Short mmCIF file of C-alpha atoms in Angstrom, two decimals:
data_model
loop_
_atom_site.label_atom_id
_atom_site.label_comp_id
_atom_site.label_asym_id
_atom_site.label_seq_id
_atom_site.Cartn_x
_atom_site.Cartn_y
_atom_site.Cartn_z
CA UNK D 1 18.04 14.55 -26.45
CA UNK D 2 16.63 11.41 -24.92
CA UNK D 3 15.64 8.83 -27.54
CA UNK D 4 12.93 6.27 -26.96
CA UNK D 5 13.06 3.52 -29.59
CA UNK D 6 9.54 2.80 -30.83
CA UNK D 7 9.90 -0.42 -32.80
CA UNK D 8 8.76 -3.05 -30.27
CA UNK D 9 5.07 -2.36 -30.65
CA UNK D 10 2.43 -5.05 -31.02
CA UNK D 11 0.52 -3.02 -33.60
CA UNK D 12 3.36 -4.07 -35.95
CA UNK D 13 2.50 -7.50 -37.26
CA UNK D 14 5.89 -9.18 -36.86
CA UNK D 15 6.20 -7.94 -33.29
CA UNK D 16 2.71 -9.20 -32.49
CA UNK D 17 3.62 -12.62 -33.84
CA UNK D 18 6.86 -12.67 -31.86
CA UNK D 19 4.94 -11.90 -28.67
CA UNK D 20 2.27 -14.53 -29.30
CA UNK D 21 4.84 -17.16 -30.26
CA UNK D 22 7.26 -16.20 -27.46
CA UNK D 23 10.03 -15.51 -29.98
CA UNK D 24 12.46 -13.83 -27.56
CA UNK D 25 15.29 -13.70 -30.12
CA UNK D 26 13.22 -11.49 -32.43
CA UNK D 27 12.49 -8.90 -29.74
CA UNK D 28 16.05 -9.05 -28.39
CA UNK D 29 17.50 -8.38 -31.83
CA UNK D 30 15.17 -5.42 -32.32
CA UNK D 31 16.12 -4.06 -28.89
CA UNK D 32 19.87 -4.48 -29.43
CA UNK D 33 19.80 -2.77 -32.81
CA UNK D 34 17.82 0.17 -31.44
CA UNK D 35 20.24 0.51 -28.50
CA UNK D 36 23.25 0.37 -30.85
CA UNK D 37 21.75 3.16 -32.93
CA UNK D 38 21.17 5.53 -30.07
CA UNK D 39 18.02 4.53 -28.18
CA UNK D 40 18.24 5.47 -24.49
CA UNK D 41 15.02 3.62 -23.71
CA UNK D 42 13.44 0.66 -25.48
CA UNK D 43 9.68 1.13 -25.74
CA UNK D 44 7.69 -2.08 -25.29
CA UNK D 45 4.02 -2.28 -26.23
CA UNK D 46 2.39 -5.72 -26.02
CA UNK D 47 -1.17 -4.67 -26.87
CA UNK D 48 -2.17 -7.71 -28.88
CA UNK D 49 -5.79 -7.48 -27.75
CA UNK D 50 -5.62 -10.80 -25.93
CA UNK D 51 -6.92 -9.36 -22.67
CA UNK D 52 -5.37 -7.70 -19.64
CA UNK D 53 -4.25 -10.89 -17.86
CA UNK D 54 -2.53 -12.25 -20.95
CA UNK D 55 -0.95 -8.92 -21.78
CA UNK D 56 0.37 -8.59 -18.24
CA UNK D 57 2.06 -11.99 -18.68
CA UNK D 58 3.30 -10.88 -22.12
CA UNK D 59 4.79 -7.69 -20.67
CA UNK D 60 6.55 -9.58 -17.87
CA UNK D 61 8.00 -12.00 -20.43
CA UNK D 62 9.04 -9.27 -22.88
CA UNK D 63 10.70 -7.05 -20.25
CA UNK D 64 12.67 -9.98 -18.85
CA UNK D 65 13.74 -11.22 -22.28
CA UNK D 66 14.80 -7.78 -23.53
CA UNK D 67 16.77 -6.91 -20.42
CA UNK D 68 18.73 -10.15 -20.81
CA UNK D 69 19.99 -8.86 -24.15
CA UNK D 70 20.39 -5.14 -23.71
CA UNK D 71 21.65 -2.82 -21.01
CA UNK D 72 18.99 -0.15 -21.47
CA UNK D 73 15.90 0.62 -19.45
CA UNK D 74 12.51 -0.09 -20.95
CA UNK D 75 9.59 2.24 -21.57
CA UNK D 76 6.56 0.22 -20.53
CA UNK D 77 3.97 1.34 -23.04
CA UNK D 78 0.44 0.61 -21.85
CA UNK D 79 -2.80 2.20 -20.69
CA UNK D 80 -3.59 -0.84 -18.54
CA UNK D 81 -2.58 -0.71 -14.88
CA UNK D 82 -2.20 -4.51 -14.64
CA UNK D 83 0.17 -4.58 -17.61
CA UNK D 84 2.15 -1.66 -16.18
CA UNK D 85 2.49 -3.32 -12.78
CA UNK D 86 3.63 -6.60 -14.34
CA UNK D 87 6.23 -4.74 -16.40
CA UNK D 88 7.53 -2.74 -13.45
CA UNK D 89 7.79 -5.87 -11.31
CA UNK D 90 9.89 -7.61 -13.91
CA UNK D 91 12.07 -4.59 -14.72
CA UNK D 92 15.62 -4.20 -13.41
CA UNK D 93 16.63 -0.61 -12.70
CA UNK D 94 14.47 2.44 -13.35
CA UNK D 95 11.87 1.97 -16.03
CA UNK D 96 10.01 4.59 -18.01
CA UNK D 97 6.23 4.56 -17.72
CA UNK D 98 4.52 5.38 -21.02
CA UNK D 99 2.11 6.82 -20.07
CA UNK D 100 -0.20 8.52 -17.59
CA UNK D 101 -2.95 10.99 -18.48
CA UNK D 102 -5.49 13.14 -16.67
CA UNK D 103 -8.46 11.01 -17.70
CA UNK D 104 -10.97 10.61 -14.87
CA UNK D 105 -10.00 7.90 -12.40
CA UNK D 106 -6.74 7.06 -14.15
CA UNK D 107 -4.14 9.40 -12.75
CA UNK D 108 -4.18 8.49 -9.03
CA UNK D 109 -3.97 4.69 -9.37
CA UNK D 110 -1.16 5.04 -11.91
CA UNK D 111 0.77 7.45 -9.71
CA UNK D 112 0.37 5.09 -6.78
CA UNK D 113 1.98 2.22 -8.68
CA UNK D 114 4.72 4.50 -10.01
CA UNK D 115 5.51 5.75 -6.52
CA UNK D 116 5.81 2.15 -5.32
CA UNK D 117 8.23 1.09 -8.06
CA UNK D 118 9.87 4.37 -9.10
CA UNK D 119 10.53 5.42 -12.66
CA UNK D 120 10.49 8.12 -15.29
CA UNK D 121 7.01 9.09 -16.46
CA UNK D 122 5.60 10.18 -19.81
CA UNK D 123 2.53 12.34 -19.12
CA UNK D 124 -0.13 12.96 -21.76
CA UNK D 125 -2.18 16.15 -21.32
CA UNK D 126 -5.40 14.37 -22.17
CA UNK D 127 -8.61 14.54 -20.17
CA UNK D 128 -11.80 13.30 -21.81
CA UNK D 129 -10.61 14.68 -25.13
CA UNK D 130 -7.42 15.94 -26.71
CA UNK D 131 -7.07 19.65 -25.90
CA UNK D 132 -6.62 21.42 -29.24
CA UNK D 133 -4.64 24.44 -28.07
CA UNK D 134 -1.27 24.83 -26.38
CA UNK D 135 -2.76 26.80 -23.47
CA UNK D 136 -5.24 24.02 -22.66
CA UNK D 137 -2.56 21.34 -22.93
CA UNK D 138 -0.28 23.23 -20.57
CA UNK D 139 -3.15 23.57 -18.08
CA UNK D 140 -3.73 19.80 -18.10
CA UNK D 141 0.02 19.23 -17.69
CA UNK D 142 -0.14 21.44 -14.61
CA UNK D 143 -2.87 19.20 -13.14
CA UNK D 144 -0.76 16.11 -13.74
CA UNK D 145 2.34 17.76 -12.30
CA UNK D 146 0.45 18.75 -9.14
CA UNK D 147 -0.84 15.20 -8.77
CA UNK D 148 2.62 13.75 -9.32
CA UNK D 149 4.26 16.10 -6.81
CA UNK D 150 1.55 15.31 -4.28
CA UNK D 151 2.27 11.61 -4.83
CA UNK D 152 5.92 12.23 -3.98
CA UNK D 153 7.45 12.20 -7.46
CA UNK D 154 10.06 14.73 -8.62
CA UNK D 155 9.28 17.16 -11.42
CA UNK D 156 12.46 16.02 -13.19
CA UNK D 157 11.07 12.51 -13.44
CA UNK D 158 8.23 13.63 -15.68
CA UNK D 159 8.30 14.17 -19.43
CA UNK D 160 5.24 16.01 -20.70
CA UNK D 161 3.99 14.96 -24.12
CA UNK D 162 3.26 17.98 -26.31
CA UNK D 163 0.84 15.83 -28.40
CA UNK D 164 1.64 15.50 -32.07
CA UNK D 165 -1.44 15.47 -34.32
CA UNK D 166 -1.18 15.00 -38.08
CA UNK D 167 -0.38 17.92 -40.33
CA UNK D 168 -2.67 16.35 -42.93
CA UNK D 169 -5.72 16.75 -40.70
CA UNK D 170 -5.16 20.39 -39.76
CA UNK D 171 -2.24 22.56 -40.79
CA UNK D 172 -2.47 24.34 -37.42
CA UNK D 173 -1.55 21.09 -35.62
CA UNK D 174 2.27 21.33 -35.82
CA UNK D 175 2.19 24.93 -34.60
CA UNK D 176 0.13 23.99 -31.54
CA UNK D 177 2.59 21.24 -30.67
CA UNK D 178 5.58 23.58 -30.99
CA UNK D 179 3.83 26.22 -28.91
CA UNK D 180 3.05 23.59 -26.26
CA UNK D 181 6.74 22.67 -26.10
CA UNK D 182 7.76 26.32 -25.72
CA UNK D 183 5.20 27.04 -23.01
CA UNK D 184 6.06 23.88 -21.09
CA UNK D 185 9.75 24.76 -21.26
CA UNK D 186 8.94 28.19 -19.81
CA UNK D 187 7.43 26.49 -16.77
CA UNK D 188 10.66 24.52 -16.42
CA UNK D 189 9.43 20.97 -17.09
CA UNK D 190 10.70 18.39 -19.57
CA UNK D 191 9.00 17.63 -22.86
CA UNK D 192 8.59 14.64 -25.17
CA UNK D 193 6.84 13.91 -28.46
CA UNK D 194 5.88 10.83 -30.44
CA UNK D 195 7.27 11.99 -33.75
CA UNK D 196 5.84 10.01 -36.64
CA UNK D 197 2.18 10.97 -36.17
CA UNK D 198 3.04 14.37 -37.67
CA UNK D 199 3.32 12.95 -41.19
CA UNK D 200 0.31 10.61 -41.22
CA UNK D 201 -1.63 10.78 -44.49
CA UNK D 202 1.08 12.53 -46.52
CA UNK D 203 3.76 11.30 -48.94
CA UNK D 204 7.50 11.37 -48.16
CA UNK D 205 6.83 11.01 -44.46
CA UNK D 206 10.53 10.85 -43.57
CA UNK D 207 11.06 14.36 -44.87
CA UNK D 208 8.27 15.77 -42.70
CA UNK D 209 9.41 13.76 -39.67
CA UNK D 210 12.95 15.09 -39.99
CA UNK D 211 11.93 18.73 -40.48
CA UNK D 212 9.48 18.63 -37.60
CA UNK D 213 12.02 17.02 -35.29
CA UNK D 214 14.46 19.83 -36.01
CA UNK D 215 11.73 22.43 -35.34
CA UNK D 216 10.74 20.71 -32.09
CA UNK D 217 14.37 20.60 -30.93
CA UNK D 218 14.57 24.30 -31.67
CA UNK D 219 11.48 24.83 -29.50
CA UNK D 220 13.24 23.05 -26.63
CA UNK D 221 12.24 19.40 -26.94
CA UNK D 222 13.96 17.04 -24.45
CA UNK D 223 12.94 13.59 -25.68
CA UNK D 224 11.32 11.85 -28.64
CA UNK D 225 9.74 8.52 -29.37
CA UNK D 226 11.03 7.54 -32.82
CA UNK D 227 12.66 4.88 -34.96
CA UNK D 228 16.40 4.95 -34.20
CA UNK D 229 17.11 2.57 -37.09
CA UNK D 230 16.09 5.34 -39.48
CA UNK D 231 19.45 6.84 -40.46
CA UNK D 232 17.95 10.06 -41.75
CA UNK D 233 16.15 10.72 -38.48
CA UNK D 234 19.25 10.06 -36.41
CA UNK D 235 21.38 12.25 -38.67
CA UNK D 236 18.80 15.00 -38.17
CA UNK D 237 19.06 14.56 -34.39
CA UNK D 238 22.84 15.08 -34.52
CA UNK D 239 22.60 18.08 -36.84
CA UNK D 240 19.74 19.79 -35.01
CA UNK D 241 21.32 19.31 -31.58
CA UNK D 242 24.51 20.92 -32.83
CA UNK D 243 22.55 23.79 -34.39
CA UNK D 244 20.55 24.59 -31.26
CA UNK D 245 23.73 24.65 -29.20
CA UNK D 246 23.22 21.54 -27.11
CA UNK D 247 26.25 19.72 -28.55
CA UNK D 248 29.33 21.46 -27.08
CA UNK D 249 32.14 21.85 -29.63
CA UNK D 250 29.99 19.81 -32.05
CA UNK D 251 31.57 16.74 -30.45
CA UNK D 252 28.67 14.35 -30.97
CA UNK D 253 28.07 15.63 -34.49
CA UNK D 254 31.70 15.00 -35.44
CA UNK D 255 31.79 11.61 -33.77
CA UNK D 256 28.69 10.63 -35.72
CA UNK D 257 30.37 11.88 -38.89
CA UNK D 258 33.44 9.70 -38.29
CA UNK D 259 31.22 6.68 -37.73
CA UNK D 260 29.55 7.36 -41.07
CA UNK D 261 26.19 8.05 -39.44
CA UNK D 262 25.46 11.40 -41.03
CA UNK D 263 25.28 10.36 -44.67
CA UNK D 264 22.50 8.37 -46.29
CA UNK L 1 -24.91 14.54 -69.06
CA UNK L 2 -23.97 18.19 -69.44
CA UNK L 3 -21.66 19.37 -66.61
CA UNK L 4 -21.00 15.87 -65.32
CA UNK L 5 -17.35 16.05 -66.21
CA UNK L 6 -16.97 19.58 -64.79
CA UNK L 7 -18.70 18.72 -61.52
CA UNK L 8 -16.72 15.52 -61.14
CA UNK L 9 -13.44 17.32 -61.76
CA UNK L 10 -14.38 20.16 -59.39
CA UNK L 11 -14.87 17.53 -56.67
CA UNK L 12 -11.60 15.81 -57.47
CA UNK L 13 -9.80 19.16 -57.40
CA UNK L 14 -11.47 20.04 -54.09
CA UNK L 15 -13.09 23.20 -55.50
CA UNK L 16 -15.89 23.78 -53.02
CA UNK L 17 -17.45 26.91 -54.53
CA UNK L 18 -17.18 25.65 -58.09
CA UNK L 19 -18.88 22.39 -57.17
CA UNK L 20 -21.80 24.29 -55.58
CA UNK L 21 -22.07 26.73 -58.49
CA UNK L 22 -22.02 24.00 -61.12
CA UNK L 23 -24.72 22.03 -59.36
CA UNK L 24 -26.86 25.17 -59.03
CA UNK L 25 -26.33 25.97 -62.72
CA UNK L 26 -27.25 22.40 -63.72
CA UNK L 27 -30.48 22.66 -61.74
CA UNK L 28 -31.32 26.03 -63.32
CA UNK L 29 -30.85 24.52 -66.75
CA UNK L 30 -33.38 21.84 -65.88
CA UNK L 31 -31.17 18.80 -65.39
CA UNK L 32 -32.76 16.10 -63.24
CA UNK L 33 -31.52 16.22 -59.63
CA UNK L 34 -31.19 12.43 -59.46
CA UNK L 35 -29.00 12.48 -62.56
CA UNK L 36 -26.76 15.19 -61.16
CA UNK L 37 -26.20 13.04 -58.09
CA UNK L 38 -25.63 9.79 -59.96
CA UNK L 39 -23.69 11.01 -62.97
CA UNK L 40 -21.65 13.88 -61.57
CA UNK L 41 -21.32 14.01 -57.79
CA UNK L 42 -20.99 10.28 -57.12
CA UNK L 43 -18.49 9.54 -59.90
CA UNK L 44 -16.42 12.50 -58.69
CA UNK L 45 -16.14 11.09 -55.18
CA UNK L 46 -15.59 7.56 -56.47
CA UNK L 47 -12.63 8.77 -58.49
CA UNK L 48 -11.28 10.42 -55.33
CA UNK L 49 -11.63 7.13 -53.45
CA UNK L 50 -9.76 5.27 -56.16
CA UNK L 51 -6.97 7.82 -56.34
CA UNK L 52 -6.58 7.79 -52.56
CA UNK L 53 -6.43 4.00 -52.55
CA UNK L 54 -3.83 4.11 -55.28
CA UNK L 55 -1.61 6.63 -53.48
CA UNK L 56 -2.22 9.38 -56.04
CA UNK L 57 -4.20 11.58 -53.64
CA UNK L 58 -3.52 12.29 -49.99
CA UNK L 59 -5.53 12.93 -46.87
CA UNK L 60 -5.83 16.75 -47.03
CA UNK L 61 -6.94 16.50 -50.66
CA UNK L 62 -9.51 13.83 -49.85
CA UNK L 63 -10.92 15.98 -47.07
CA UNK L 64 -11.18 18.97 -49.37
CA UNK L 65 -12.86 16.81 -52.03
CA UNK L 66 -15.33 15.58 -49.44
CA UNK L 67 -16.17 19.24 -48.68
CA UNK L 68 -16.67 19.96 -52.39
CA UNK L 69 -18.94 16.91 -52.63
CA UNK L 70 -20.90 18.06 -49.57
CA UNK L 71 -21.28 21.58 -51.02
CA UNK L 72 -22.68 20.16 -54.25
CA UNK L 73 -24.96 17.84 -52.34
CA UNK L 74 -26.28 20.65 -50.11
CA UNK L 75 -27.19 22.67 -53.24
CA UNK L 76 -28.98 19.61 -54.59
CA UNK L 77 -30.67 18.32 -51.47
CA UNK L 78 -33.86 20.45 -51.53
CA UNK L 79 -34.61 19.12 -55.02
CA UNK L 80 -33.93 15.46 -54.40
CA UNK L 81 -36.92 13.14 -54.11
CA UNK L 82 -36.77 10.14 -51.80
CA UNK L 83 -36.14 7.72 -54.66
CA UNK L 84 -33.42 9.95 -56.08
CA UNK L 85 -31.35 9.31 -53.01
CA UNK L 86 -29.11 6.82 -54.63
CA UNK L 87 -26.63 6.54 -51.80
CA UNK L 88 -24.84 3.22 -51.85
CA UNK L 89 -25.79 2.71 -48.24
CA UNK L 90 -25.83 4.29 -44.84
CA UNK L 91 -23.30 3.89 -42.05
CA UNK L 92 -23.38 5.09 -38.46
CA UNK L 93 -19.94 5.16 -36.88
CA UNK L 94 -17.93 6.37 -33.92
CA UNK L 95 -15.13 5.65 -31.46
CA UNK L 96 -16.23 3.69 -28.38
CA UNK L 97 -16.57 5.04 -24.84
CA UNK L 98 -13.34 5.91 -23.06
CA UNK L 99 -11.45 6.30 -26.31
CA UNK L 100 -10.81 9.68 -27.89
CA UNK L 101 -8.85 8.63 -30.96
CA UNK L 102 -10.57 9.96 -34.05
CA UNK L 103 -8.02 9.69 -36.82
CA UNK L 104 -8.80 6.19 -38.07
CA UNK L 105 -12.51 6.74 -37.60
CA UNK L 106 -12.39 10.02 -39.56
CA UNK L 107 -10.49 8.36 -42.34
CA UNK L 108 -13.08 5.58 -42.53
CA UNK L 109 -15.84 8.22 -42.57
CA UNK L 110 -14.09 10.12 -45.39
CA UNK L 111 -13.63 6.93 -47.42
CA UNK L 112 -17.26 5.92 -47.06
CA UNK L 113 -18.36 9.44 -48.07
CA UNK L 114 -15.94 9.20 -50.97
CA UNK L 115 -17.65 6.03 -52.06
CA UNK L 116 -21.16 7.41 -52.06
CA UNK L 117 -22.33 6.33 -48.61
CA UNK L 118 -24.37 8.47 -46.28
CA UNK L 119 -22.23 8.76 -43.15
CA UNK L 120 -23.52 9.59 -39.68
CA UNK L 121 -20.45 10.25 -37.53
CA UNK L 122 -21.15 10.14 -33.79
CA UNK L 123 -17.64 11.31 -32.89
CA UNK L 124 -15.43 9.92 -30.11
CA UNK L 125 -16.03 8.57 -26.62
CA UNK L 126 -19.49 7.32 -27.65
CA UNK L 127 -21.37 5.27 -25.04
CA UNK L 128 -23.12 2.06 -26.14
CA UNK L 129 -26.52 3.60 -25.54
CA UNK L 130 -25.83 6.40 -28.05
CA UNK L 131 -24.70 3.99 -30.74
CA UNK L 132 -27.88 1.99 -30.33
CA UNK L 133 -30.10 5.09 -30.26
CA UNK L 134 -28.49 6.28 -33.51
CA UNK L 135 -29.09 2.89 -35.14
CA UNK L 136 -32.70 3.08 -34.04
CA UNK L 137 -33.07 6.59 -35.45
CA UNK L 138 -31.16 6.27 -38.73
CA UNK L 139 -31.66 2.57 -39.58
CA UNK L 140 -28.24 2.25 -41.25
CA UNK L 141 -26.85 -0.68 -43.22
CA UNK L 142 -23.77 -0.67 -41.05
CA UNK L 143 -22.64 0.27 -37.60
CA UNK L 144 -18.90 1.00 -37.46
CA UNK L 145 -17.03 0.81 -34.13
CA UNK L 146 -13.49 2.09 -33.68
CA UNK L 147 -11.07 1.65 -30.76
CA UNK L 148 -7.35 2.31 -30.57
CA UNK L 149 -6.63 0.99 -27.09
CA UNK L 150 -6.63 -2.52 -25.69
CA UNK L 151 -8.37 -1.06 -22.68
CA UNK L 152 -11.26 0.31 -24.76
CA UNK L 153 -11.73 -2.43 -27.35
CA UNK L 154 -13.57 -4.30 -24.59
CA UNK L 155 -16.34 -1.70 -24.98
CA UNK L 156 -17.18 -3.08 -28.42
CA UNK L 157 -18.96 -6.25 -27.24
CA UNK L 158 -21.10 -4.07 -24.93
CA UNK L 159 -22.42 -2.17 -27.94
CA UNK L 160 -23.14 -5.33 -29.88
CA UNK L 161 -24.90 -6.96 -26.92
CA UNK L 162 -27.12 -3.91 -26.46
CA UNK L 163 -27.85 -3.86 -30.19
CA UNK L 164 -28.87 -7.50 -30.02
CA UNK L 165 -30.97 -6.95 -26.94
CA UNK L 166 -33.01 -4.33 -28.81
CA UNK L 167 -33.34 -6.65 -31.80
CA UNK L 168 -31.38 -4.28 -34.04
CA UNK L 169 -28.45 -6.49 -34.97
CA UNK L 170 -28.58 -8.45 -38.22
CA UNK L 171 -29.96 -7.36 -41.59
CA UNK L 172 -30.14 -4.59 -42.34
CA UNK L 173 -27.71 -3.42 -39.64
CA UNK L 174 -24.42 -5.28 -39.61
CA UNK L 175 -21.47 -4.35 -37.40
CA UNK L 176 -17.97 -3.60 -38.67
CA UNK L 177 -15.07 -2.96 -36.30
CA UNK L 178 -11.56 -1.61 -36.68
CA UNK L 179 -8.61 -0.07 -34.84
CA UNK L 180 -5.01 -0.96 -34.07
CA UNK L 181 -5.54 -3.60 -31.34
CA UNK L 182 -8.53 -5.24 -33.03
CA UNK L 183 -8.29 -8.23 -35.35
CA UNK L 184 -10.40 -10.80 -37.13
CA UNK L 185 -10.49 -13.34 -34.29
CA UNK L 186 -11.55 -10.63 -31.86
CA UNK L 187 -14.32 -9.54 -34.23
CA UNK L 188 -15.60 -13.10 -34.50
CA UNK L 189 -15.42 -13.61 -30.74
CA UNK L 190 -17.65 -10.62 -29.97
CA UNK L 191 -20.18 -11.25 -32.73
CA UNK L 192 -19.13 -8.44 -35.06
CA UNK L 193 -19.93 -9.18 -38.71
CA UNK L 194 -16.87 -7.62 -40.32
CA UNK L 195 -13.34 -6.60 -39.43
CA UNK L 196 -11.30 -4.33 -41.69
CA UNK L 197 -7.61 -3.59 -41.37
CA UNK L 198 -7.85 -0.16 -42.96
CA UNK L 199 -10.32 2.35 -44.38
CA UNK L 200 -10.05 1.18 -47.98
CA UNK L 201 -10.57 -2.43 -47.04
CA UNK L 202 -13.56 -1.40 -44.93
CA UNK L 203 -15.27 0.17 -47.93
CA UNK L 204 -14.42 -2.79 -50.14
CA UNK L 205 -15.87 -5.29 -47.65
CA UNK L 206 -19.03 -3.29 -47.08
CA UNK L 207 -19.65 -2.83 -50.80
CA UNK L 208 -19.29 -6.57 -51.26
CA UNK L 209 -21.70 -7.25 -48.40
CA UNK L 210 -24.33 -4.87 -49.76
CA UNK L 211 -23.96 -6.26 -53.27
CA UNK L 212 -24.55 -9.78 -51.96
CA UNK L 213 -27.57 -8.53 -50.05
CA UNK L 214 -28.96 -6.83 -53.16
CA UNK L 215 -28.47 -9.99 -55.21
CA UNK L 216 -30.13 -11.99 -52.46
CA UNK L 217 -33.11 -9.64 -52.55
CA UNK L 218 -33.30 -9.89 -56.36
CA UNK L 219 -33.23 -13.67 -56.16
CA UNK L 220 -35.93 -13.62 -53.50
CA UNK L 221 -38.06 -11.37 -55.72
CA UNK L 222 -37.68 -13.66 -58.72
CA UNK L 223 -38.46 -16.63 -56.50
CA UNK L 224 -41.59 -14.92 -55.18
CA UNK L 225 -42.67 -13.91 -58.71
#
């Protein structure tokens, strides 16, 4: 499974301060530790609320600084085209774009920029609202896929977000997400989730996050946005991948065991 | 008051039917509607708010309690007189245009309900014009604006400008904003009156504001007398 490390996000206070104060060492350390613990992509969100121009400059700075320290591609996490473009310009290699959606007037300009720079895309099946059911989500994914193919992207370059909504708000939410993953897999595309939203508003969030991750992997999940420094989560990744048969001869599971990564 | 403890605990336990039945029974036995509201329903929801703030209760339980409170209130409503309506205050809220995130906004709505406010929830993706129309219609103490994206927080000043243009901003209607990308400096820069980092803080700040206003009114009355 592809792991996107979620920790460099400006909604976290220390990260916001590091961005505002241009504390490159702080972000670099956070990136290196996530990479060492299994992140394939380092998500970077610089949404400090200081305006598009400033955030574009922030993204350029952050991408450059992080790539000096770590040999992993970055997931440029923004809904602002200017910020995305600045990040892609600064990025070495193939970045991930987190994210595009089907909201009116947003898809085409995003796809245009992505075609120009290349990259792996996270696609949210959102139009003017969040579709509640799996069938509706899959239909919106189809629209995005058609747009992306028309713009010259490959289907393999897209990861479709199955949309995780909190269990605490509606106990049908996890089931809809799992069903979305299964239906998307049937159409042959790749899937991703942002994990931690599942446990919002409930105690012992780690427990719910771990269980849901295992269930999502069982449904066919290809990638997740999560905290790779959380040992329990990463242990669950190793165990669940072995259990669903995507870890031949349990090699990764056993390697993780020998490195002491499976025990709390 | 008879039944106050039972009604309050039915609300805290999220027992929707029991809350409705107990309120109906209280009315049949001749208890004053205003008292039922003040001494049973409100304290029940206040206890829920406190327990949620203290990490003893969790979101699904709070939502169920809010339903139990609503059920009791619906049974009571036909019998309430205007001056019985001892809501702490009234808030109109919603997520701004272009933004469909409702979680934080719903939580704020639940916490205000839990603290005895009348809540008018306009939903998500609400254009400035609709916010202002709702303020005009409901005359709330507060207008709450939510945004989760840096690209949509810029819709907040639009709402405030339109509110000001119609002469609706300022007492009684103050503006409170919240959401991940928003902070205190941003609130000040767009002319919002309050910024809250989370739902509990939002309620705390608003209660303080309304208390100050009440005291101010009392002082003015004494001064005038």
